CSV table of C-alpha atoms in Angstrom, one decimal:
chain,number,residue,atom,x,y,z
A,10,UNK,CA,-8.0,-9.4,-9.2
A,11,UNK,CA,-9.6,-12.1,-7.1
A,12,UNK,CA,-8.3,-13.4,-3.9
A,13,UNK,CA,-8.7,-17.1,-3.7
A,14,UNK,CA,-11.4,-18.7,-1.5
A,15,UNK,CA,-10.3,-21.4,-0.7
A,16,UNK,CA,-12.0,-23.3,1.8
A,17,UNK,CA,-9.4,-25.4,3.8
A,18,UNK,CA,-7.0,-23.1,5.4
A,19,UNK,CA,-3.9,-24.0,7.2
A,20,UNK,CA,-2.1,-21.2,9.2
A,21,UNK,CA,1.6,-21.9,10.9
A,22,UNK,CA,2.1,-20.0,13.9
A,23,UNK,CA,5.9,-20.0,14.8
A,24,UNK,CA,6.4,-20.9,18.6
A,25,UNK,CA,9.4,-20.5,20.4
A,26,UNK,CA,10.3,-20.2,24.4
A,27,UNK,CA,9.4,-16.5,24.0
A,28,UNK,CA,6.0,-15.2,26.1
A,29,UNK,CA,5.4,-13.1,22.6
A,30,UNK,CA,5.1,-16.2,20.6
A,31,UNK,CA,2.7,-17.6,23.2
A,32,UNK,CA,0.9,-14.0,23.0
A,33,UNK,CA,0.4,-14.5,19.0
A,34,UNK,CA,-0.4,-17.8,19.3
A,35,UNK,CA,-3.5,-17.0,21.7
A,36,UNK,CA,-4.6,-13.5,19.1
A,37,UNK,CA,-4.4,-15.8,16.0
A,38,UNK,CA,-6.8,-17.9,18.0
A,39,UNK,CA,-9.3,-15.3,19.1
A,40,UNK,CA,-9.0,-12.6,16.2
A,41,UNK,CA,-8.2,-15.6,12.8
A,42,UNK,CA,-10.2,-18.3,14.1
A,43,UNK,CA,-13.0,-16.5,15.2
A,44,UNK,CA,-15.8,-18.9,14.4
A,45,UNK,CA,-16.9,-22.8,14.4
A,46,UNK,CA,-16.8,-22.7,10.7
A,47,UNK,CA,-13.7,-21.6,10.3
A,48,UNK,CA,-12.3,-23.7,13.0
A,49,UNK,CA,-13.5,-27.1,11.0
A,50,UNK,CA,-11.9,-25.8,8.4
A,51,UNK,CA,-8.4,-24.9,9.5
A,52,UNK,CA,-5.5,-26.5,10.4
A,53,UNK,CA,-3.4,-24.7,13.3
A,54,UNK,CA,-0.1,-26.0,12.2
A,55,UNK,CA,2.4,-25.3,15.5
A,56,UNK,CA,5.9,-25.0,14.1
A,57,UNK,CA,9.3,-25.0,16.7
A,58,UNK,CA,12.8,-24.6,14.8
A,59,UNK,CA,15.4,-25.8,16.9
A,60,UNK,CA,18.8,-24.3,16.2
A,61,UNK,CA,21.3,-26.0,14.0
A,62,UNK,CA,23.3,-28.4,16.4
A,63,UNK,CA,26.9,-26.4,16.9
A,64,UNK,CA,29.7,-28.1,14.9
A,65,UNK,CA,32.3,-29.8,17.9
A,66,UNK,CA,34.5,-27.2,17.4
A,67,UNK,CA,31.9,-24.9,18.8
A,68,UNK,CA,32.6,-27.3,22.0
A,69,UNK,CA,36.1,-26.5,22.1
A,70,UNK,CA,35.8,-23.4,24.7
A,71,UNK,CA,38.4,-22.3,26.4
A,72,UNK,CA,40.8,-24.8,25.9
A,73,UNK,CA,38.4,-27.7,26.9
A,74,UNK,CA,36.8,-30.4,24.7
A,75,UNK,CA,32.8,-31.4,26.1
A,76,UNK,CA,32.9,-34.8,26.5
A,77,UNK,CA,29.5,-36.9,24.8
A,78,UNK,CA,27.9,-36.4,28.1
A,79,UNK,CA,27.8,-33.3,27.9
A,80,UNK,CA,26.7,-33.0,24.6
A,81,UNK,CA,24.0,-35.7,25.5
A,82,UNK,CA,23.0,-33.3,28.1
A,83,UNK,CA,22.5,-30.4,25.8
A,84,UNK,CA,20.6,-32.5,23.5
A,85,UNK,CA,18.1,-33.6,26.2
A,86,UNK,CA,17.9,-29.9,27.4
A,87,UNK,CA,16.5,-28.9,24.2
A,88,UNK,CA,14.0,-31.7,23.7
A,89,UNK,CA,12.5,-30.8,27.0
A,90,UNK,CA,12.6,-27.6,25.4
A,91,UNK,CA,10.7,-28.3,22.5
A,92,UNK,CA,8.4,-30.6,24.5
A,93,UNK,CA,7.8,-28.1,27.3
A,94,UNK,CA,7.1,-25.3,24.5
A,95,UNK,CA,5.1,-27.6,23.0
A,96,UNK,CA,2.9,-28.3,25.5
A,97,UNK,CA,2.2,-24.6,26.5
A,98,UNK,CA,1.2,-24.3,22.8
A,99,UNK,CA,-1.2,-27.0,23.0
A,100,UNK,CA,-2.6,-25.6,26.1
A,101,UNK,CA,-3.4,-22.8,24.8
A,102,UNK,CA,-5.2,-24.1,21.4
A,103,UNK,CA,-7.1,-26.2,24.5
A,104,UNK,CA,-7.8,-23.3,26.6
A,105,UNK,CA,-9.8,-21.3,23.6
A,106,UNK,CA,-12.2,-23.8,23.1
A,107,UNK,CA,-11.7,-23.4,18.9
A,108,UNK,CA,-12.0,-27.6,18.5
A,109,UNK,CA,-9.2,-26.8,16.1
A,110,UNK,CA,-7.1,-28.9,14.0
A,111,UNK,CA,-3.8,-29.2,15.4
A,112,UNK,CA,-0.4,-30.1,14.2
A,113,UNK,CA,3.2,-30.0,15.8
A,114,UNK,CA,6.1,-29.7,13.8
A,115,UNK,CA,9.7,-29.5,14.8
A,116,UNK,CA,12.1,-28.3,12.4
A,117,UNK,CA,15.9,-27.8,12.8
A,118,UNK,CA,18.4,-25.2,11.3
A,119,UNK,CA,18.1,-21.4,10.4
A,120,UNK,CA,14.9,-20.6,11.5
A,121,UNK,CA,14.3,-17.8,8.6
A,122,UNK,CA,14.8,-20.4,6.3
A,123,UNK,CA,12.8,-23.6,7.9
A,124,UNK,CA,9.8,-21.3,8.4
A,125,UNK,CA,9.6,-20.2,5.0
A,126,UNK,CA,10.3,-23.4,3.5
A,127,UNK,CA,7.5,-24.9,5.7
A,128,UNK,CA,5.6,-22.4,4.7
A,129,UNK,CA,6.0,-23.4,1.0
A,130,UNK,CA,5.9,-26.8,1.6
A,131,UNK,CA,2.9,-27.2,3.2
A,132,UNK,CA,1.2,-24.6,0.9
A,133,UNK,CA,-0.2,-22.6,4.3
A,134,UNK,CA,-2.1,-19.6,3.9
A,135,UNK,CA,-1.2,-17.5,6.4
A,136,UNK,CA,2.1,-17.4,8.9
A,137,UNK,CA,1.5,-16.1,12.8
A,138,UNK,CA,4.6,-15.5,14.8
A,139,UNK,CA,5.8,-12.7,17.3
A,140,UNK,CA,7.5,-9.7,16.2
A,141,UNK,CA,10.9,-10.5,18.2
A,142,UNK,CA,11.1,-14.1,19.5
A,143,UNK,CA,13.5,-17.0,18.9
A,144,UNK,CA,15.3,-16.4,21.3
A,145,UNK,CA,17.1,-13.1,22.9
A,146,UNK,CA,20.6,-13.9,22.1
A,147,UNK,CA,19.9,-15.2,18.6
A,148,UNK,CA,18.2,-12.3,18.0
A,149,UNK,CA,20.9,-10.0,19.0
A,150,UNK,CA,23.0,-11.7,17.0
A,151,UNK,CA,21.6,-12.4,14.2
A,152,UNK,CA,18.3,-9.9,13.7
A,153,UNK,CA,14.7,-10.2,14.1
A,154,UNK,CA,13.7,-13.5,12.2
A,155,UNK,CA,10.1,-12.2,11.7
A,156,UNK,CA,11.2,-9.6,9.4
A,157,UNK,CA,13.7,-12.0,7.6
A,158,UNK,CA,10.7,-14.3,7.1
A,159,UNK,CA,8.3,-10.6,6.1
A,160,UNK,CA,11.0,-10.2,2.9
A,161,UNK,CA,11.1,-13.9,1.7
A,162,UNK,CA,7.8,-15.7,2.8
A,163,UNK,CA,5.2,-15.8,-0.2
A,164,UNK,CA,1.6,-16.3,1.7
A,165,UNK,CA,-0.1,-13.3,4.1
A,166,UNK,CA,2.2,-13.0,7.3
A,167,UNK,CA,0.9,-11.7,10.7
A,168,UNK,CA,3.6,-10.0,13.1
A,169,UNK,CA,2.3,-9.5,16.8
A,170,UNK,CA,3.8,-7.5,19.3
A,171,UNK,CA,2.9,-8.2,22.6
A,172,UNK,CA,1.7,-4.9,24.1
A,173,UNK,CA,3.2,-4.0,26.9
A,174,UNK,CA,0.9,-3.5,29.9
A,175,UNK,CA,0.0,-7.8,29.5
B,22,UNK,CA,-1.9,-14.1,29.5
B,23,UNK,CA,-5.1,-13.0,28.1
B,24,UNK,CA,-5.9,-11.6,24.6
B,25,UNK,CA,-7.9,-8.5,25.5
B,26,UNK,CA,-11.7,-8.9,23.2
B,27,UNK,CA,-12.7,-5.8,22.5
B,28,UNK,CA,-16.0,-5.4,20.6
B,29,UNK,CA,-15.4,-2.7,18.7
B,30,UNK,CA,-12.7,-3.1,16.6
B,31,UNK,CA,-10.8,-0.2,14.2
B,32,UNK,CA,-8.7,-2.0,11.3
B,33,UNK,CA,-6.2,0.2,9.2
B,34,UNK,CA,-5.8,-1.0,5.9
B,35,UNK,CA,-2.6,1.0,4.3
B,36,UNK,CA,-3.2,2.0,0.7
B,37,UNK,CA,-1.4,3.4,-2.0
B,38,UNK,CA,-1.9,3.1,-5.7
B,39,UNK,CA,0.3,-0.5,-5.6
B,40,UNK,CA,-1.9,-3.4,-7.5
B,41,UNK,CA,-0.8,-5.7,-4.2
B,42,UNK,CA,-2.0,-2.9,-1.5
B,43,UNK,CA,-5.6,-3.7,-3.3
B,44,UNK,CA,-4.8,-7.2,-3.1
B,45,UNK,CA,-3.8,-6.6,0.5
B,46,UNK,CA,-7.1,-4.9,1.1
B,47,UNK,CA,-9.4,-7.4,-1.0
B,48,UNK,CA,-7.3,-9.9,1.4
B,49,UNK,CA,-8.5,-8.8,4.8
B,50,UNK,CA,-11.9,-8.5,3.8
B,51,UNK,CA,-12.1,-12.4,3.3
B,52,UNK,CA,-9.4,-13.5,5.6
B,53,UNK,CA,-10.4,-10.9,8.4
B,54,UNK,CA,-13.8,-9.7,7.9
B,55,UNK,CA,-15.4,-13.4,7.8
B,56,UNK,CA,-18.7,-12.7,9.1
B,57,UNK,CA,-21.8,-10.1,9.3
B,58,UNK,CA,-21.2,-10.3,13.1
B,59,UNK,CA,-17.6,-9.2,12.5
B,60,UNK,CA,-18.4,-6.3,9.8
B,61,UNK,CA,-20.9,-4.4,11.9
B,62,UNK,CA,-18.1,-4.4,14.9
B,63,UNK,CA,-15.2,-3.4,12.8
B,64,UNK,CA,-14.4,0.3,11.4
B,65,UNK,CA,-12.0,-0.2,8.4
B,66,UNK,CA,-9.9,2.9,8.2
B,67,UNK,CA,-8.3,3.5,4.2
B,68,UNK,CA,-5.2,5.4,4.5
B,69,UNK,CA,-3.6,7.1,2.0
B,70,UNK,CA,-0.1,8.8,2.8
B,71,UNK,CA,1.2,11.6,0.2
B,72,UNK,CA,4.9,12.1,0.5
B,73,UNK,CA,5.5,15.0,2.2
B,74,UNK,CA,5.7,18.5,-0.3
B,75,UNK,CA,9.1,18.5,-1.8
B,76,UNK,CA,11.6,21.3,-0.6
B,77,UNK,CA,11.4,24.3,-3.3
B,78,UNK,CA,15.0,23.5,-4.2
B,79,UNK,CA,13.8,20.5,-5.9
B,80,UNK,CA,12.3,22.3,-8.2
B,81,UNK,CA,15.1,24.1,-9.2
B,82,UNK,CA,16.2,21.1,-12.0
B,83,UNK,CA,19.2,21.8,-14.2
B,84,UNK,CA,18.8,25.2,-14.0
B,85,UNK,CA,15.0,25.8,-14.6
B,86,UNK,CA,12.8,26.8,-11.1
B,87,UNK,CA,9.4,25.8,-11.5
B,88,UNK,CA,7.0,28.2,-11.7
B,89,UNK,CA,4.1,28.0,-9.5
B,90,UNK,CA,1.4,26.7,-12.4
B,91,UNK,CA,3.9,23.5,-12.7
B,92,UNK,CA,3.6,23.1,-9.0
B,93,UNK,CA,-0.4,23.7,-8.9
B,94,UNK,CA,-0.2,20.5,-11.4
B,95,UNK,CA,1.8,18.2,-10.0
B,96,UNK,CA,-0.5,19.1,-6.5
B,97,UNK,CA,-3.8,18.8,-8.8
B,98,UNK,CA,-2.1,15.5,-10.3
B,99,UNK,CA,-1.5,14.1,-6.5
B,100,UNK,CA,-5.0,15.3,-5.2
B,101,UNK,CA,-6.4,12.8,-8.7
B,102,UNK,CA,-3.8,10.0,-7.5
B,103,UNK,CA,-5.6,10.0,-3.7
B,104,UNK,CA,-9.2,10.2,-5.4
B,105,UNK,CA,-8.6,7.5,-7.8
B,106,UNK,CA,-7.0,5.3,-5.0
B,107,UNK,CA,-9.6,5.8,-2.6
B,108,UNK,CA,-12.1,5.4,-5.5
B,109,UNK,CA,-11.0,1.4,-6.2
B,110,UNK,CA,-10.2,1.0,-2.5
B,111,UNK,CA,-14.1,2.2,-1.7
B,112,UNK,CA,-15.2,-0.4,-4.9
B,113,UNK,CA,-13.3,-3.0,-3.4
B,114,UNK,CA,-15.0,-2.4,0.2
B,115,UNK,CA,-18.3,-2.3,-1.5
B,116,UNK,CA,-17.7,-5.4,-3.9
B,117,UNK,CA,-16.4,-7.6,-1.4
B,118,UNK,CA,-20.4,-7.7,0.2
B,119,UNK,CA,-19.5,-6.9,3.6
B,120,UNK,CA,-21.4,-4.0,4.5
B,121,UNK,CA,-18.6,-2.7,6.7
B,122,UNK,CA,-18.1,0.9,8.1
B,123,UNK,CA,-15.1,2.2,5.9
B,124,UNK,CA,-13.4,5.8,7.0
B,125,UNK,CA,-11.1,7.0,4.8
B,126,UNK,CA,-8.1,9.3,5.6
B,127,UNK,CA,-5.2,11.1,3.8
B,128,UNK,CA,-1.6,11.9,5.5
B,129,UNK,CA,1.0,13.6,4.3
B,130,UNK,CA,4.7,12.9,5.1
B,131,UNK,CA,6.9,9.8,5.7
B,132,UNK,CA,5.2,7.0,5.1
B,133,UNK,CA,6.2,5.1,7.9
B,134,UNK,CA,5.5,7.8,10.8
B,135,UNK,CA,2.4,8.6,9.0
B,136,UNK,CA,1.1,5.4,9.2
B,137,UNK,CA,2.6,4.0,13.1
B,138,UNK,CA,1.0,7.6,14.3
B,139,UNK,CA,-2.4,7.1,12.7
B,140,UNK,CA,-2.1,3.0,14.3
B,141,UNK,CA,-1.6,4.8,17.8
B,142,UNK,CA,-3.7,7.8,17.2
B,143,UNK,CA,-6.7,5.6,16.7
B,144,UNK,CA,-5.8,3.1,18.7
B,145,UNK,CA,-5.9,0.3,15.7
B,146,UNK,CA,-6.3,-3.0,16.7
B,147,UNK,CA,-4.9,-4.1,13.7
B,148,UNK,CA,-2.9,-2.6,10.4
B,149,UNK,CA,-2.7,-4.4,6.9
B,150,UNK,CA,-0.3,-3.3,4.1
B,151,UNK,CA,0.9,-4.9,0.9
B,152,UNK,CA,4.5,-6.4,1.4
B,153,UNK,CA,6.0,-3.8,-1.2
B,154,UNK,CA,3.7,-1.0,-2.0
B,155,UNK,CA,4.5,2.9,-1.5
B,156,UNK,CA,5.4,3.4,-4.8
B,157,UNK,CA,8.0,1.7,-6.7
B,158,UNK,CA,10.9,4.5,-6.5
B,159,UNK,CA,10.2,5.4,-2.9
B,160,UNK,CA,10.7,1.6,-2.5
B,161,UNK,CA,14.1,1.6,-4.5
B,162,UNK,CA,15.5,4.6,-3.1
B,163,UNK,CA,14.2,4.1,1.1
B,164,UNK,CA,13.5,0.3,1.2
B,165,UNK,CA,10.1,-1.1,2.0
B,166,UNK,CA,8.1,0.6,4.1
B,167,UNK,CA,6.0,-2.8,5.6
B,168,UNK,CA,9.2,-3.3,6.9
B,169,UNK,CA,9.8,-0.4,8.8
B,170,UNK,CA,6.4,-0.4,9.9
B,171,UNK,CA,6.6,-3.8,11.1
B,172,UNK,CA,9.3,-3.2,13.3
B,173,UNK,CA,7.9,0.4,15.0
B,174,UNK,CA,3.9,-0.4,14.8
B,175,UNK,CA,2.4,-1.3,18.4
B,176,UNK,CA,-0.8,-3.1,16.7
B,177,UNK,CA,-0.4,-6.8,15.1
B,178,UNK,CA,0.2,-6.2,11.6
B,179,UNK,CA,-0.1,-8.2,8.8
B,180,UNK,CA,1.8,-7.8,5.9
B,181,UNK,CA,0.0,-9.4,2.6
B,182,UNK,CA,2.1,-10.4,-0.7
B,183,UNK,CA,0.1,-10.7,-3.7
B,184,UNK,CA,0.8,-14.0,-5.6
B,185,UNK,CA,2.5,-14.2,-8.8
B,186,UNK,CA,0.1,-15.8,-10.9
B,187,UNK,CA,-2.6,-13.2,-10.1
């Protein structure tokens, strides 16, 4: 039994509006990437999944139909979503000082599902997200999507929790 | 938002006598342990968790009750099962180079509180388990136990599947 050394890594860290996914972006910096070497050697690969876009009849609320606007409107609102989350995420890959690699990717859909196909895709080592983000309503509907992604991802999977007292 | 660097640093690796909790093991000490500077800062904790001693009712199987030199095997069998764990998990530790302080400890009980009280107890920074060990009928009958861990553990936790082709 050998594990693989492989010498270029690439790691996805999930990042979503959540503080916690911020929090495990910033411990996979300081505890994964914890020297120069393997910095050169990594790509941090940032991945946002937006949610499916609603089918129209999800527009149809209490009797009303959303005009185009408004569905313009919601589409804008979550592109400055994604850039906004984004941006924080870049910050913080800034902020360490790790000269890392870094890539943004935006996927849409079920976010279980668009992880762990990235994560097979792109062959990546190791997946980083936060133990409850995308999102509190989707999570109380639907379940924690890091331990979705624990049962079906096939590479090494770190699940932070953001302690408390921070 | 800062990600606390502490120096000394207590790793739990969970162990059982699972091929992919070895793998998990073998895992962190090239994925985590990366450098001299790392190893002589990190304790890695082994931890081996017995299920808890089964009622005396079980023993009482289609009519026989066990008399007490069964019992004092199947206890001598379970003290071998924790030696010879340990034994490849100390091999591993020594193999991998990394001339890293390694504790070893042995709970008894569920495997889950076992293991999220040890985390707390010590104060883990970290905890690594295979994605399915713990035995394959504990696993059928009460479900994974990376899976419950992940979702009670306060540490990051990183839950490592062992490849097929290995």
């Amino acid at each position: 039994m050998e594990v693989e050394k492989n010498e270029e890594k690439k790691i996805i860290v999930a990042v979503d509006e959540s503080e916690e996914s911020m929090y495990a972006l910033s411990w996979c910096l300081h505890n994964i990437i914890v020297s120069q070497q393997i910095s050169k050697s990594t790509t941090l690969v940032l991945l946002y999944v937006k949610p499916p876009p609603p089918p129209y009849s999800a527009f149809h609320v209490a009797g009303y139909l959303f005009g185009n606007d408004v569905i313009a409107t919601l589409e804008e609102y979550s592109e400055r979503l994604v850039d906004s989350v984004m941006s924080k995420a870049q910050a913080i890959c800034m902020k360490s000082n790790r000269n890392i690699k870094v890539e943004k990717k935006v996927g849409s859909g079920d976010a279980k599902n668009v992880i762990c196909g990235t994560v097979e895709k792109l062959g990546a080592d190791m997946l980083v997200m936060g133990s409850h983000g995308y999102g509190f309503l989707k999570r109380a509907l639907l379940g924690s999507v890091s331990h979705d992604c624990a049962k079906h991802v096939k590479c090494p999977m770190v699940v932070v929790k953001q302690p408390k007292n921070i």
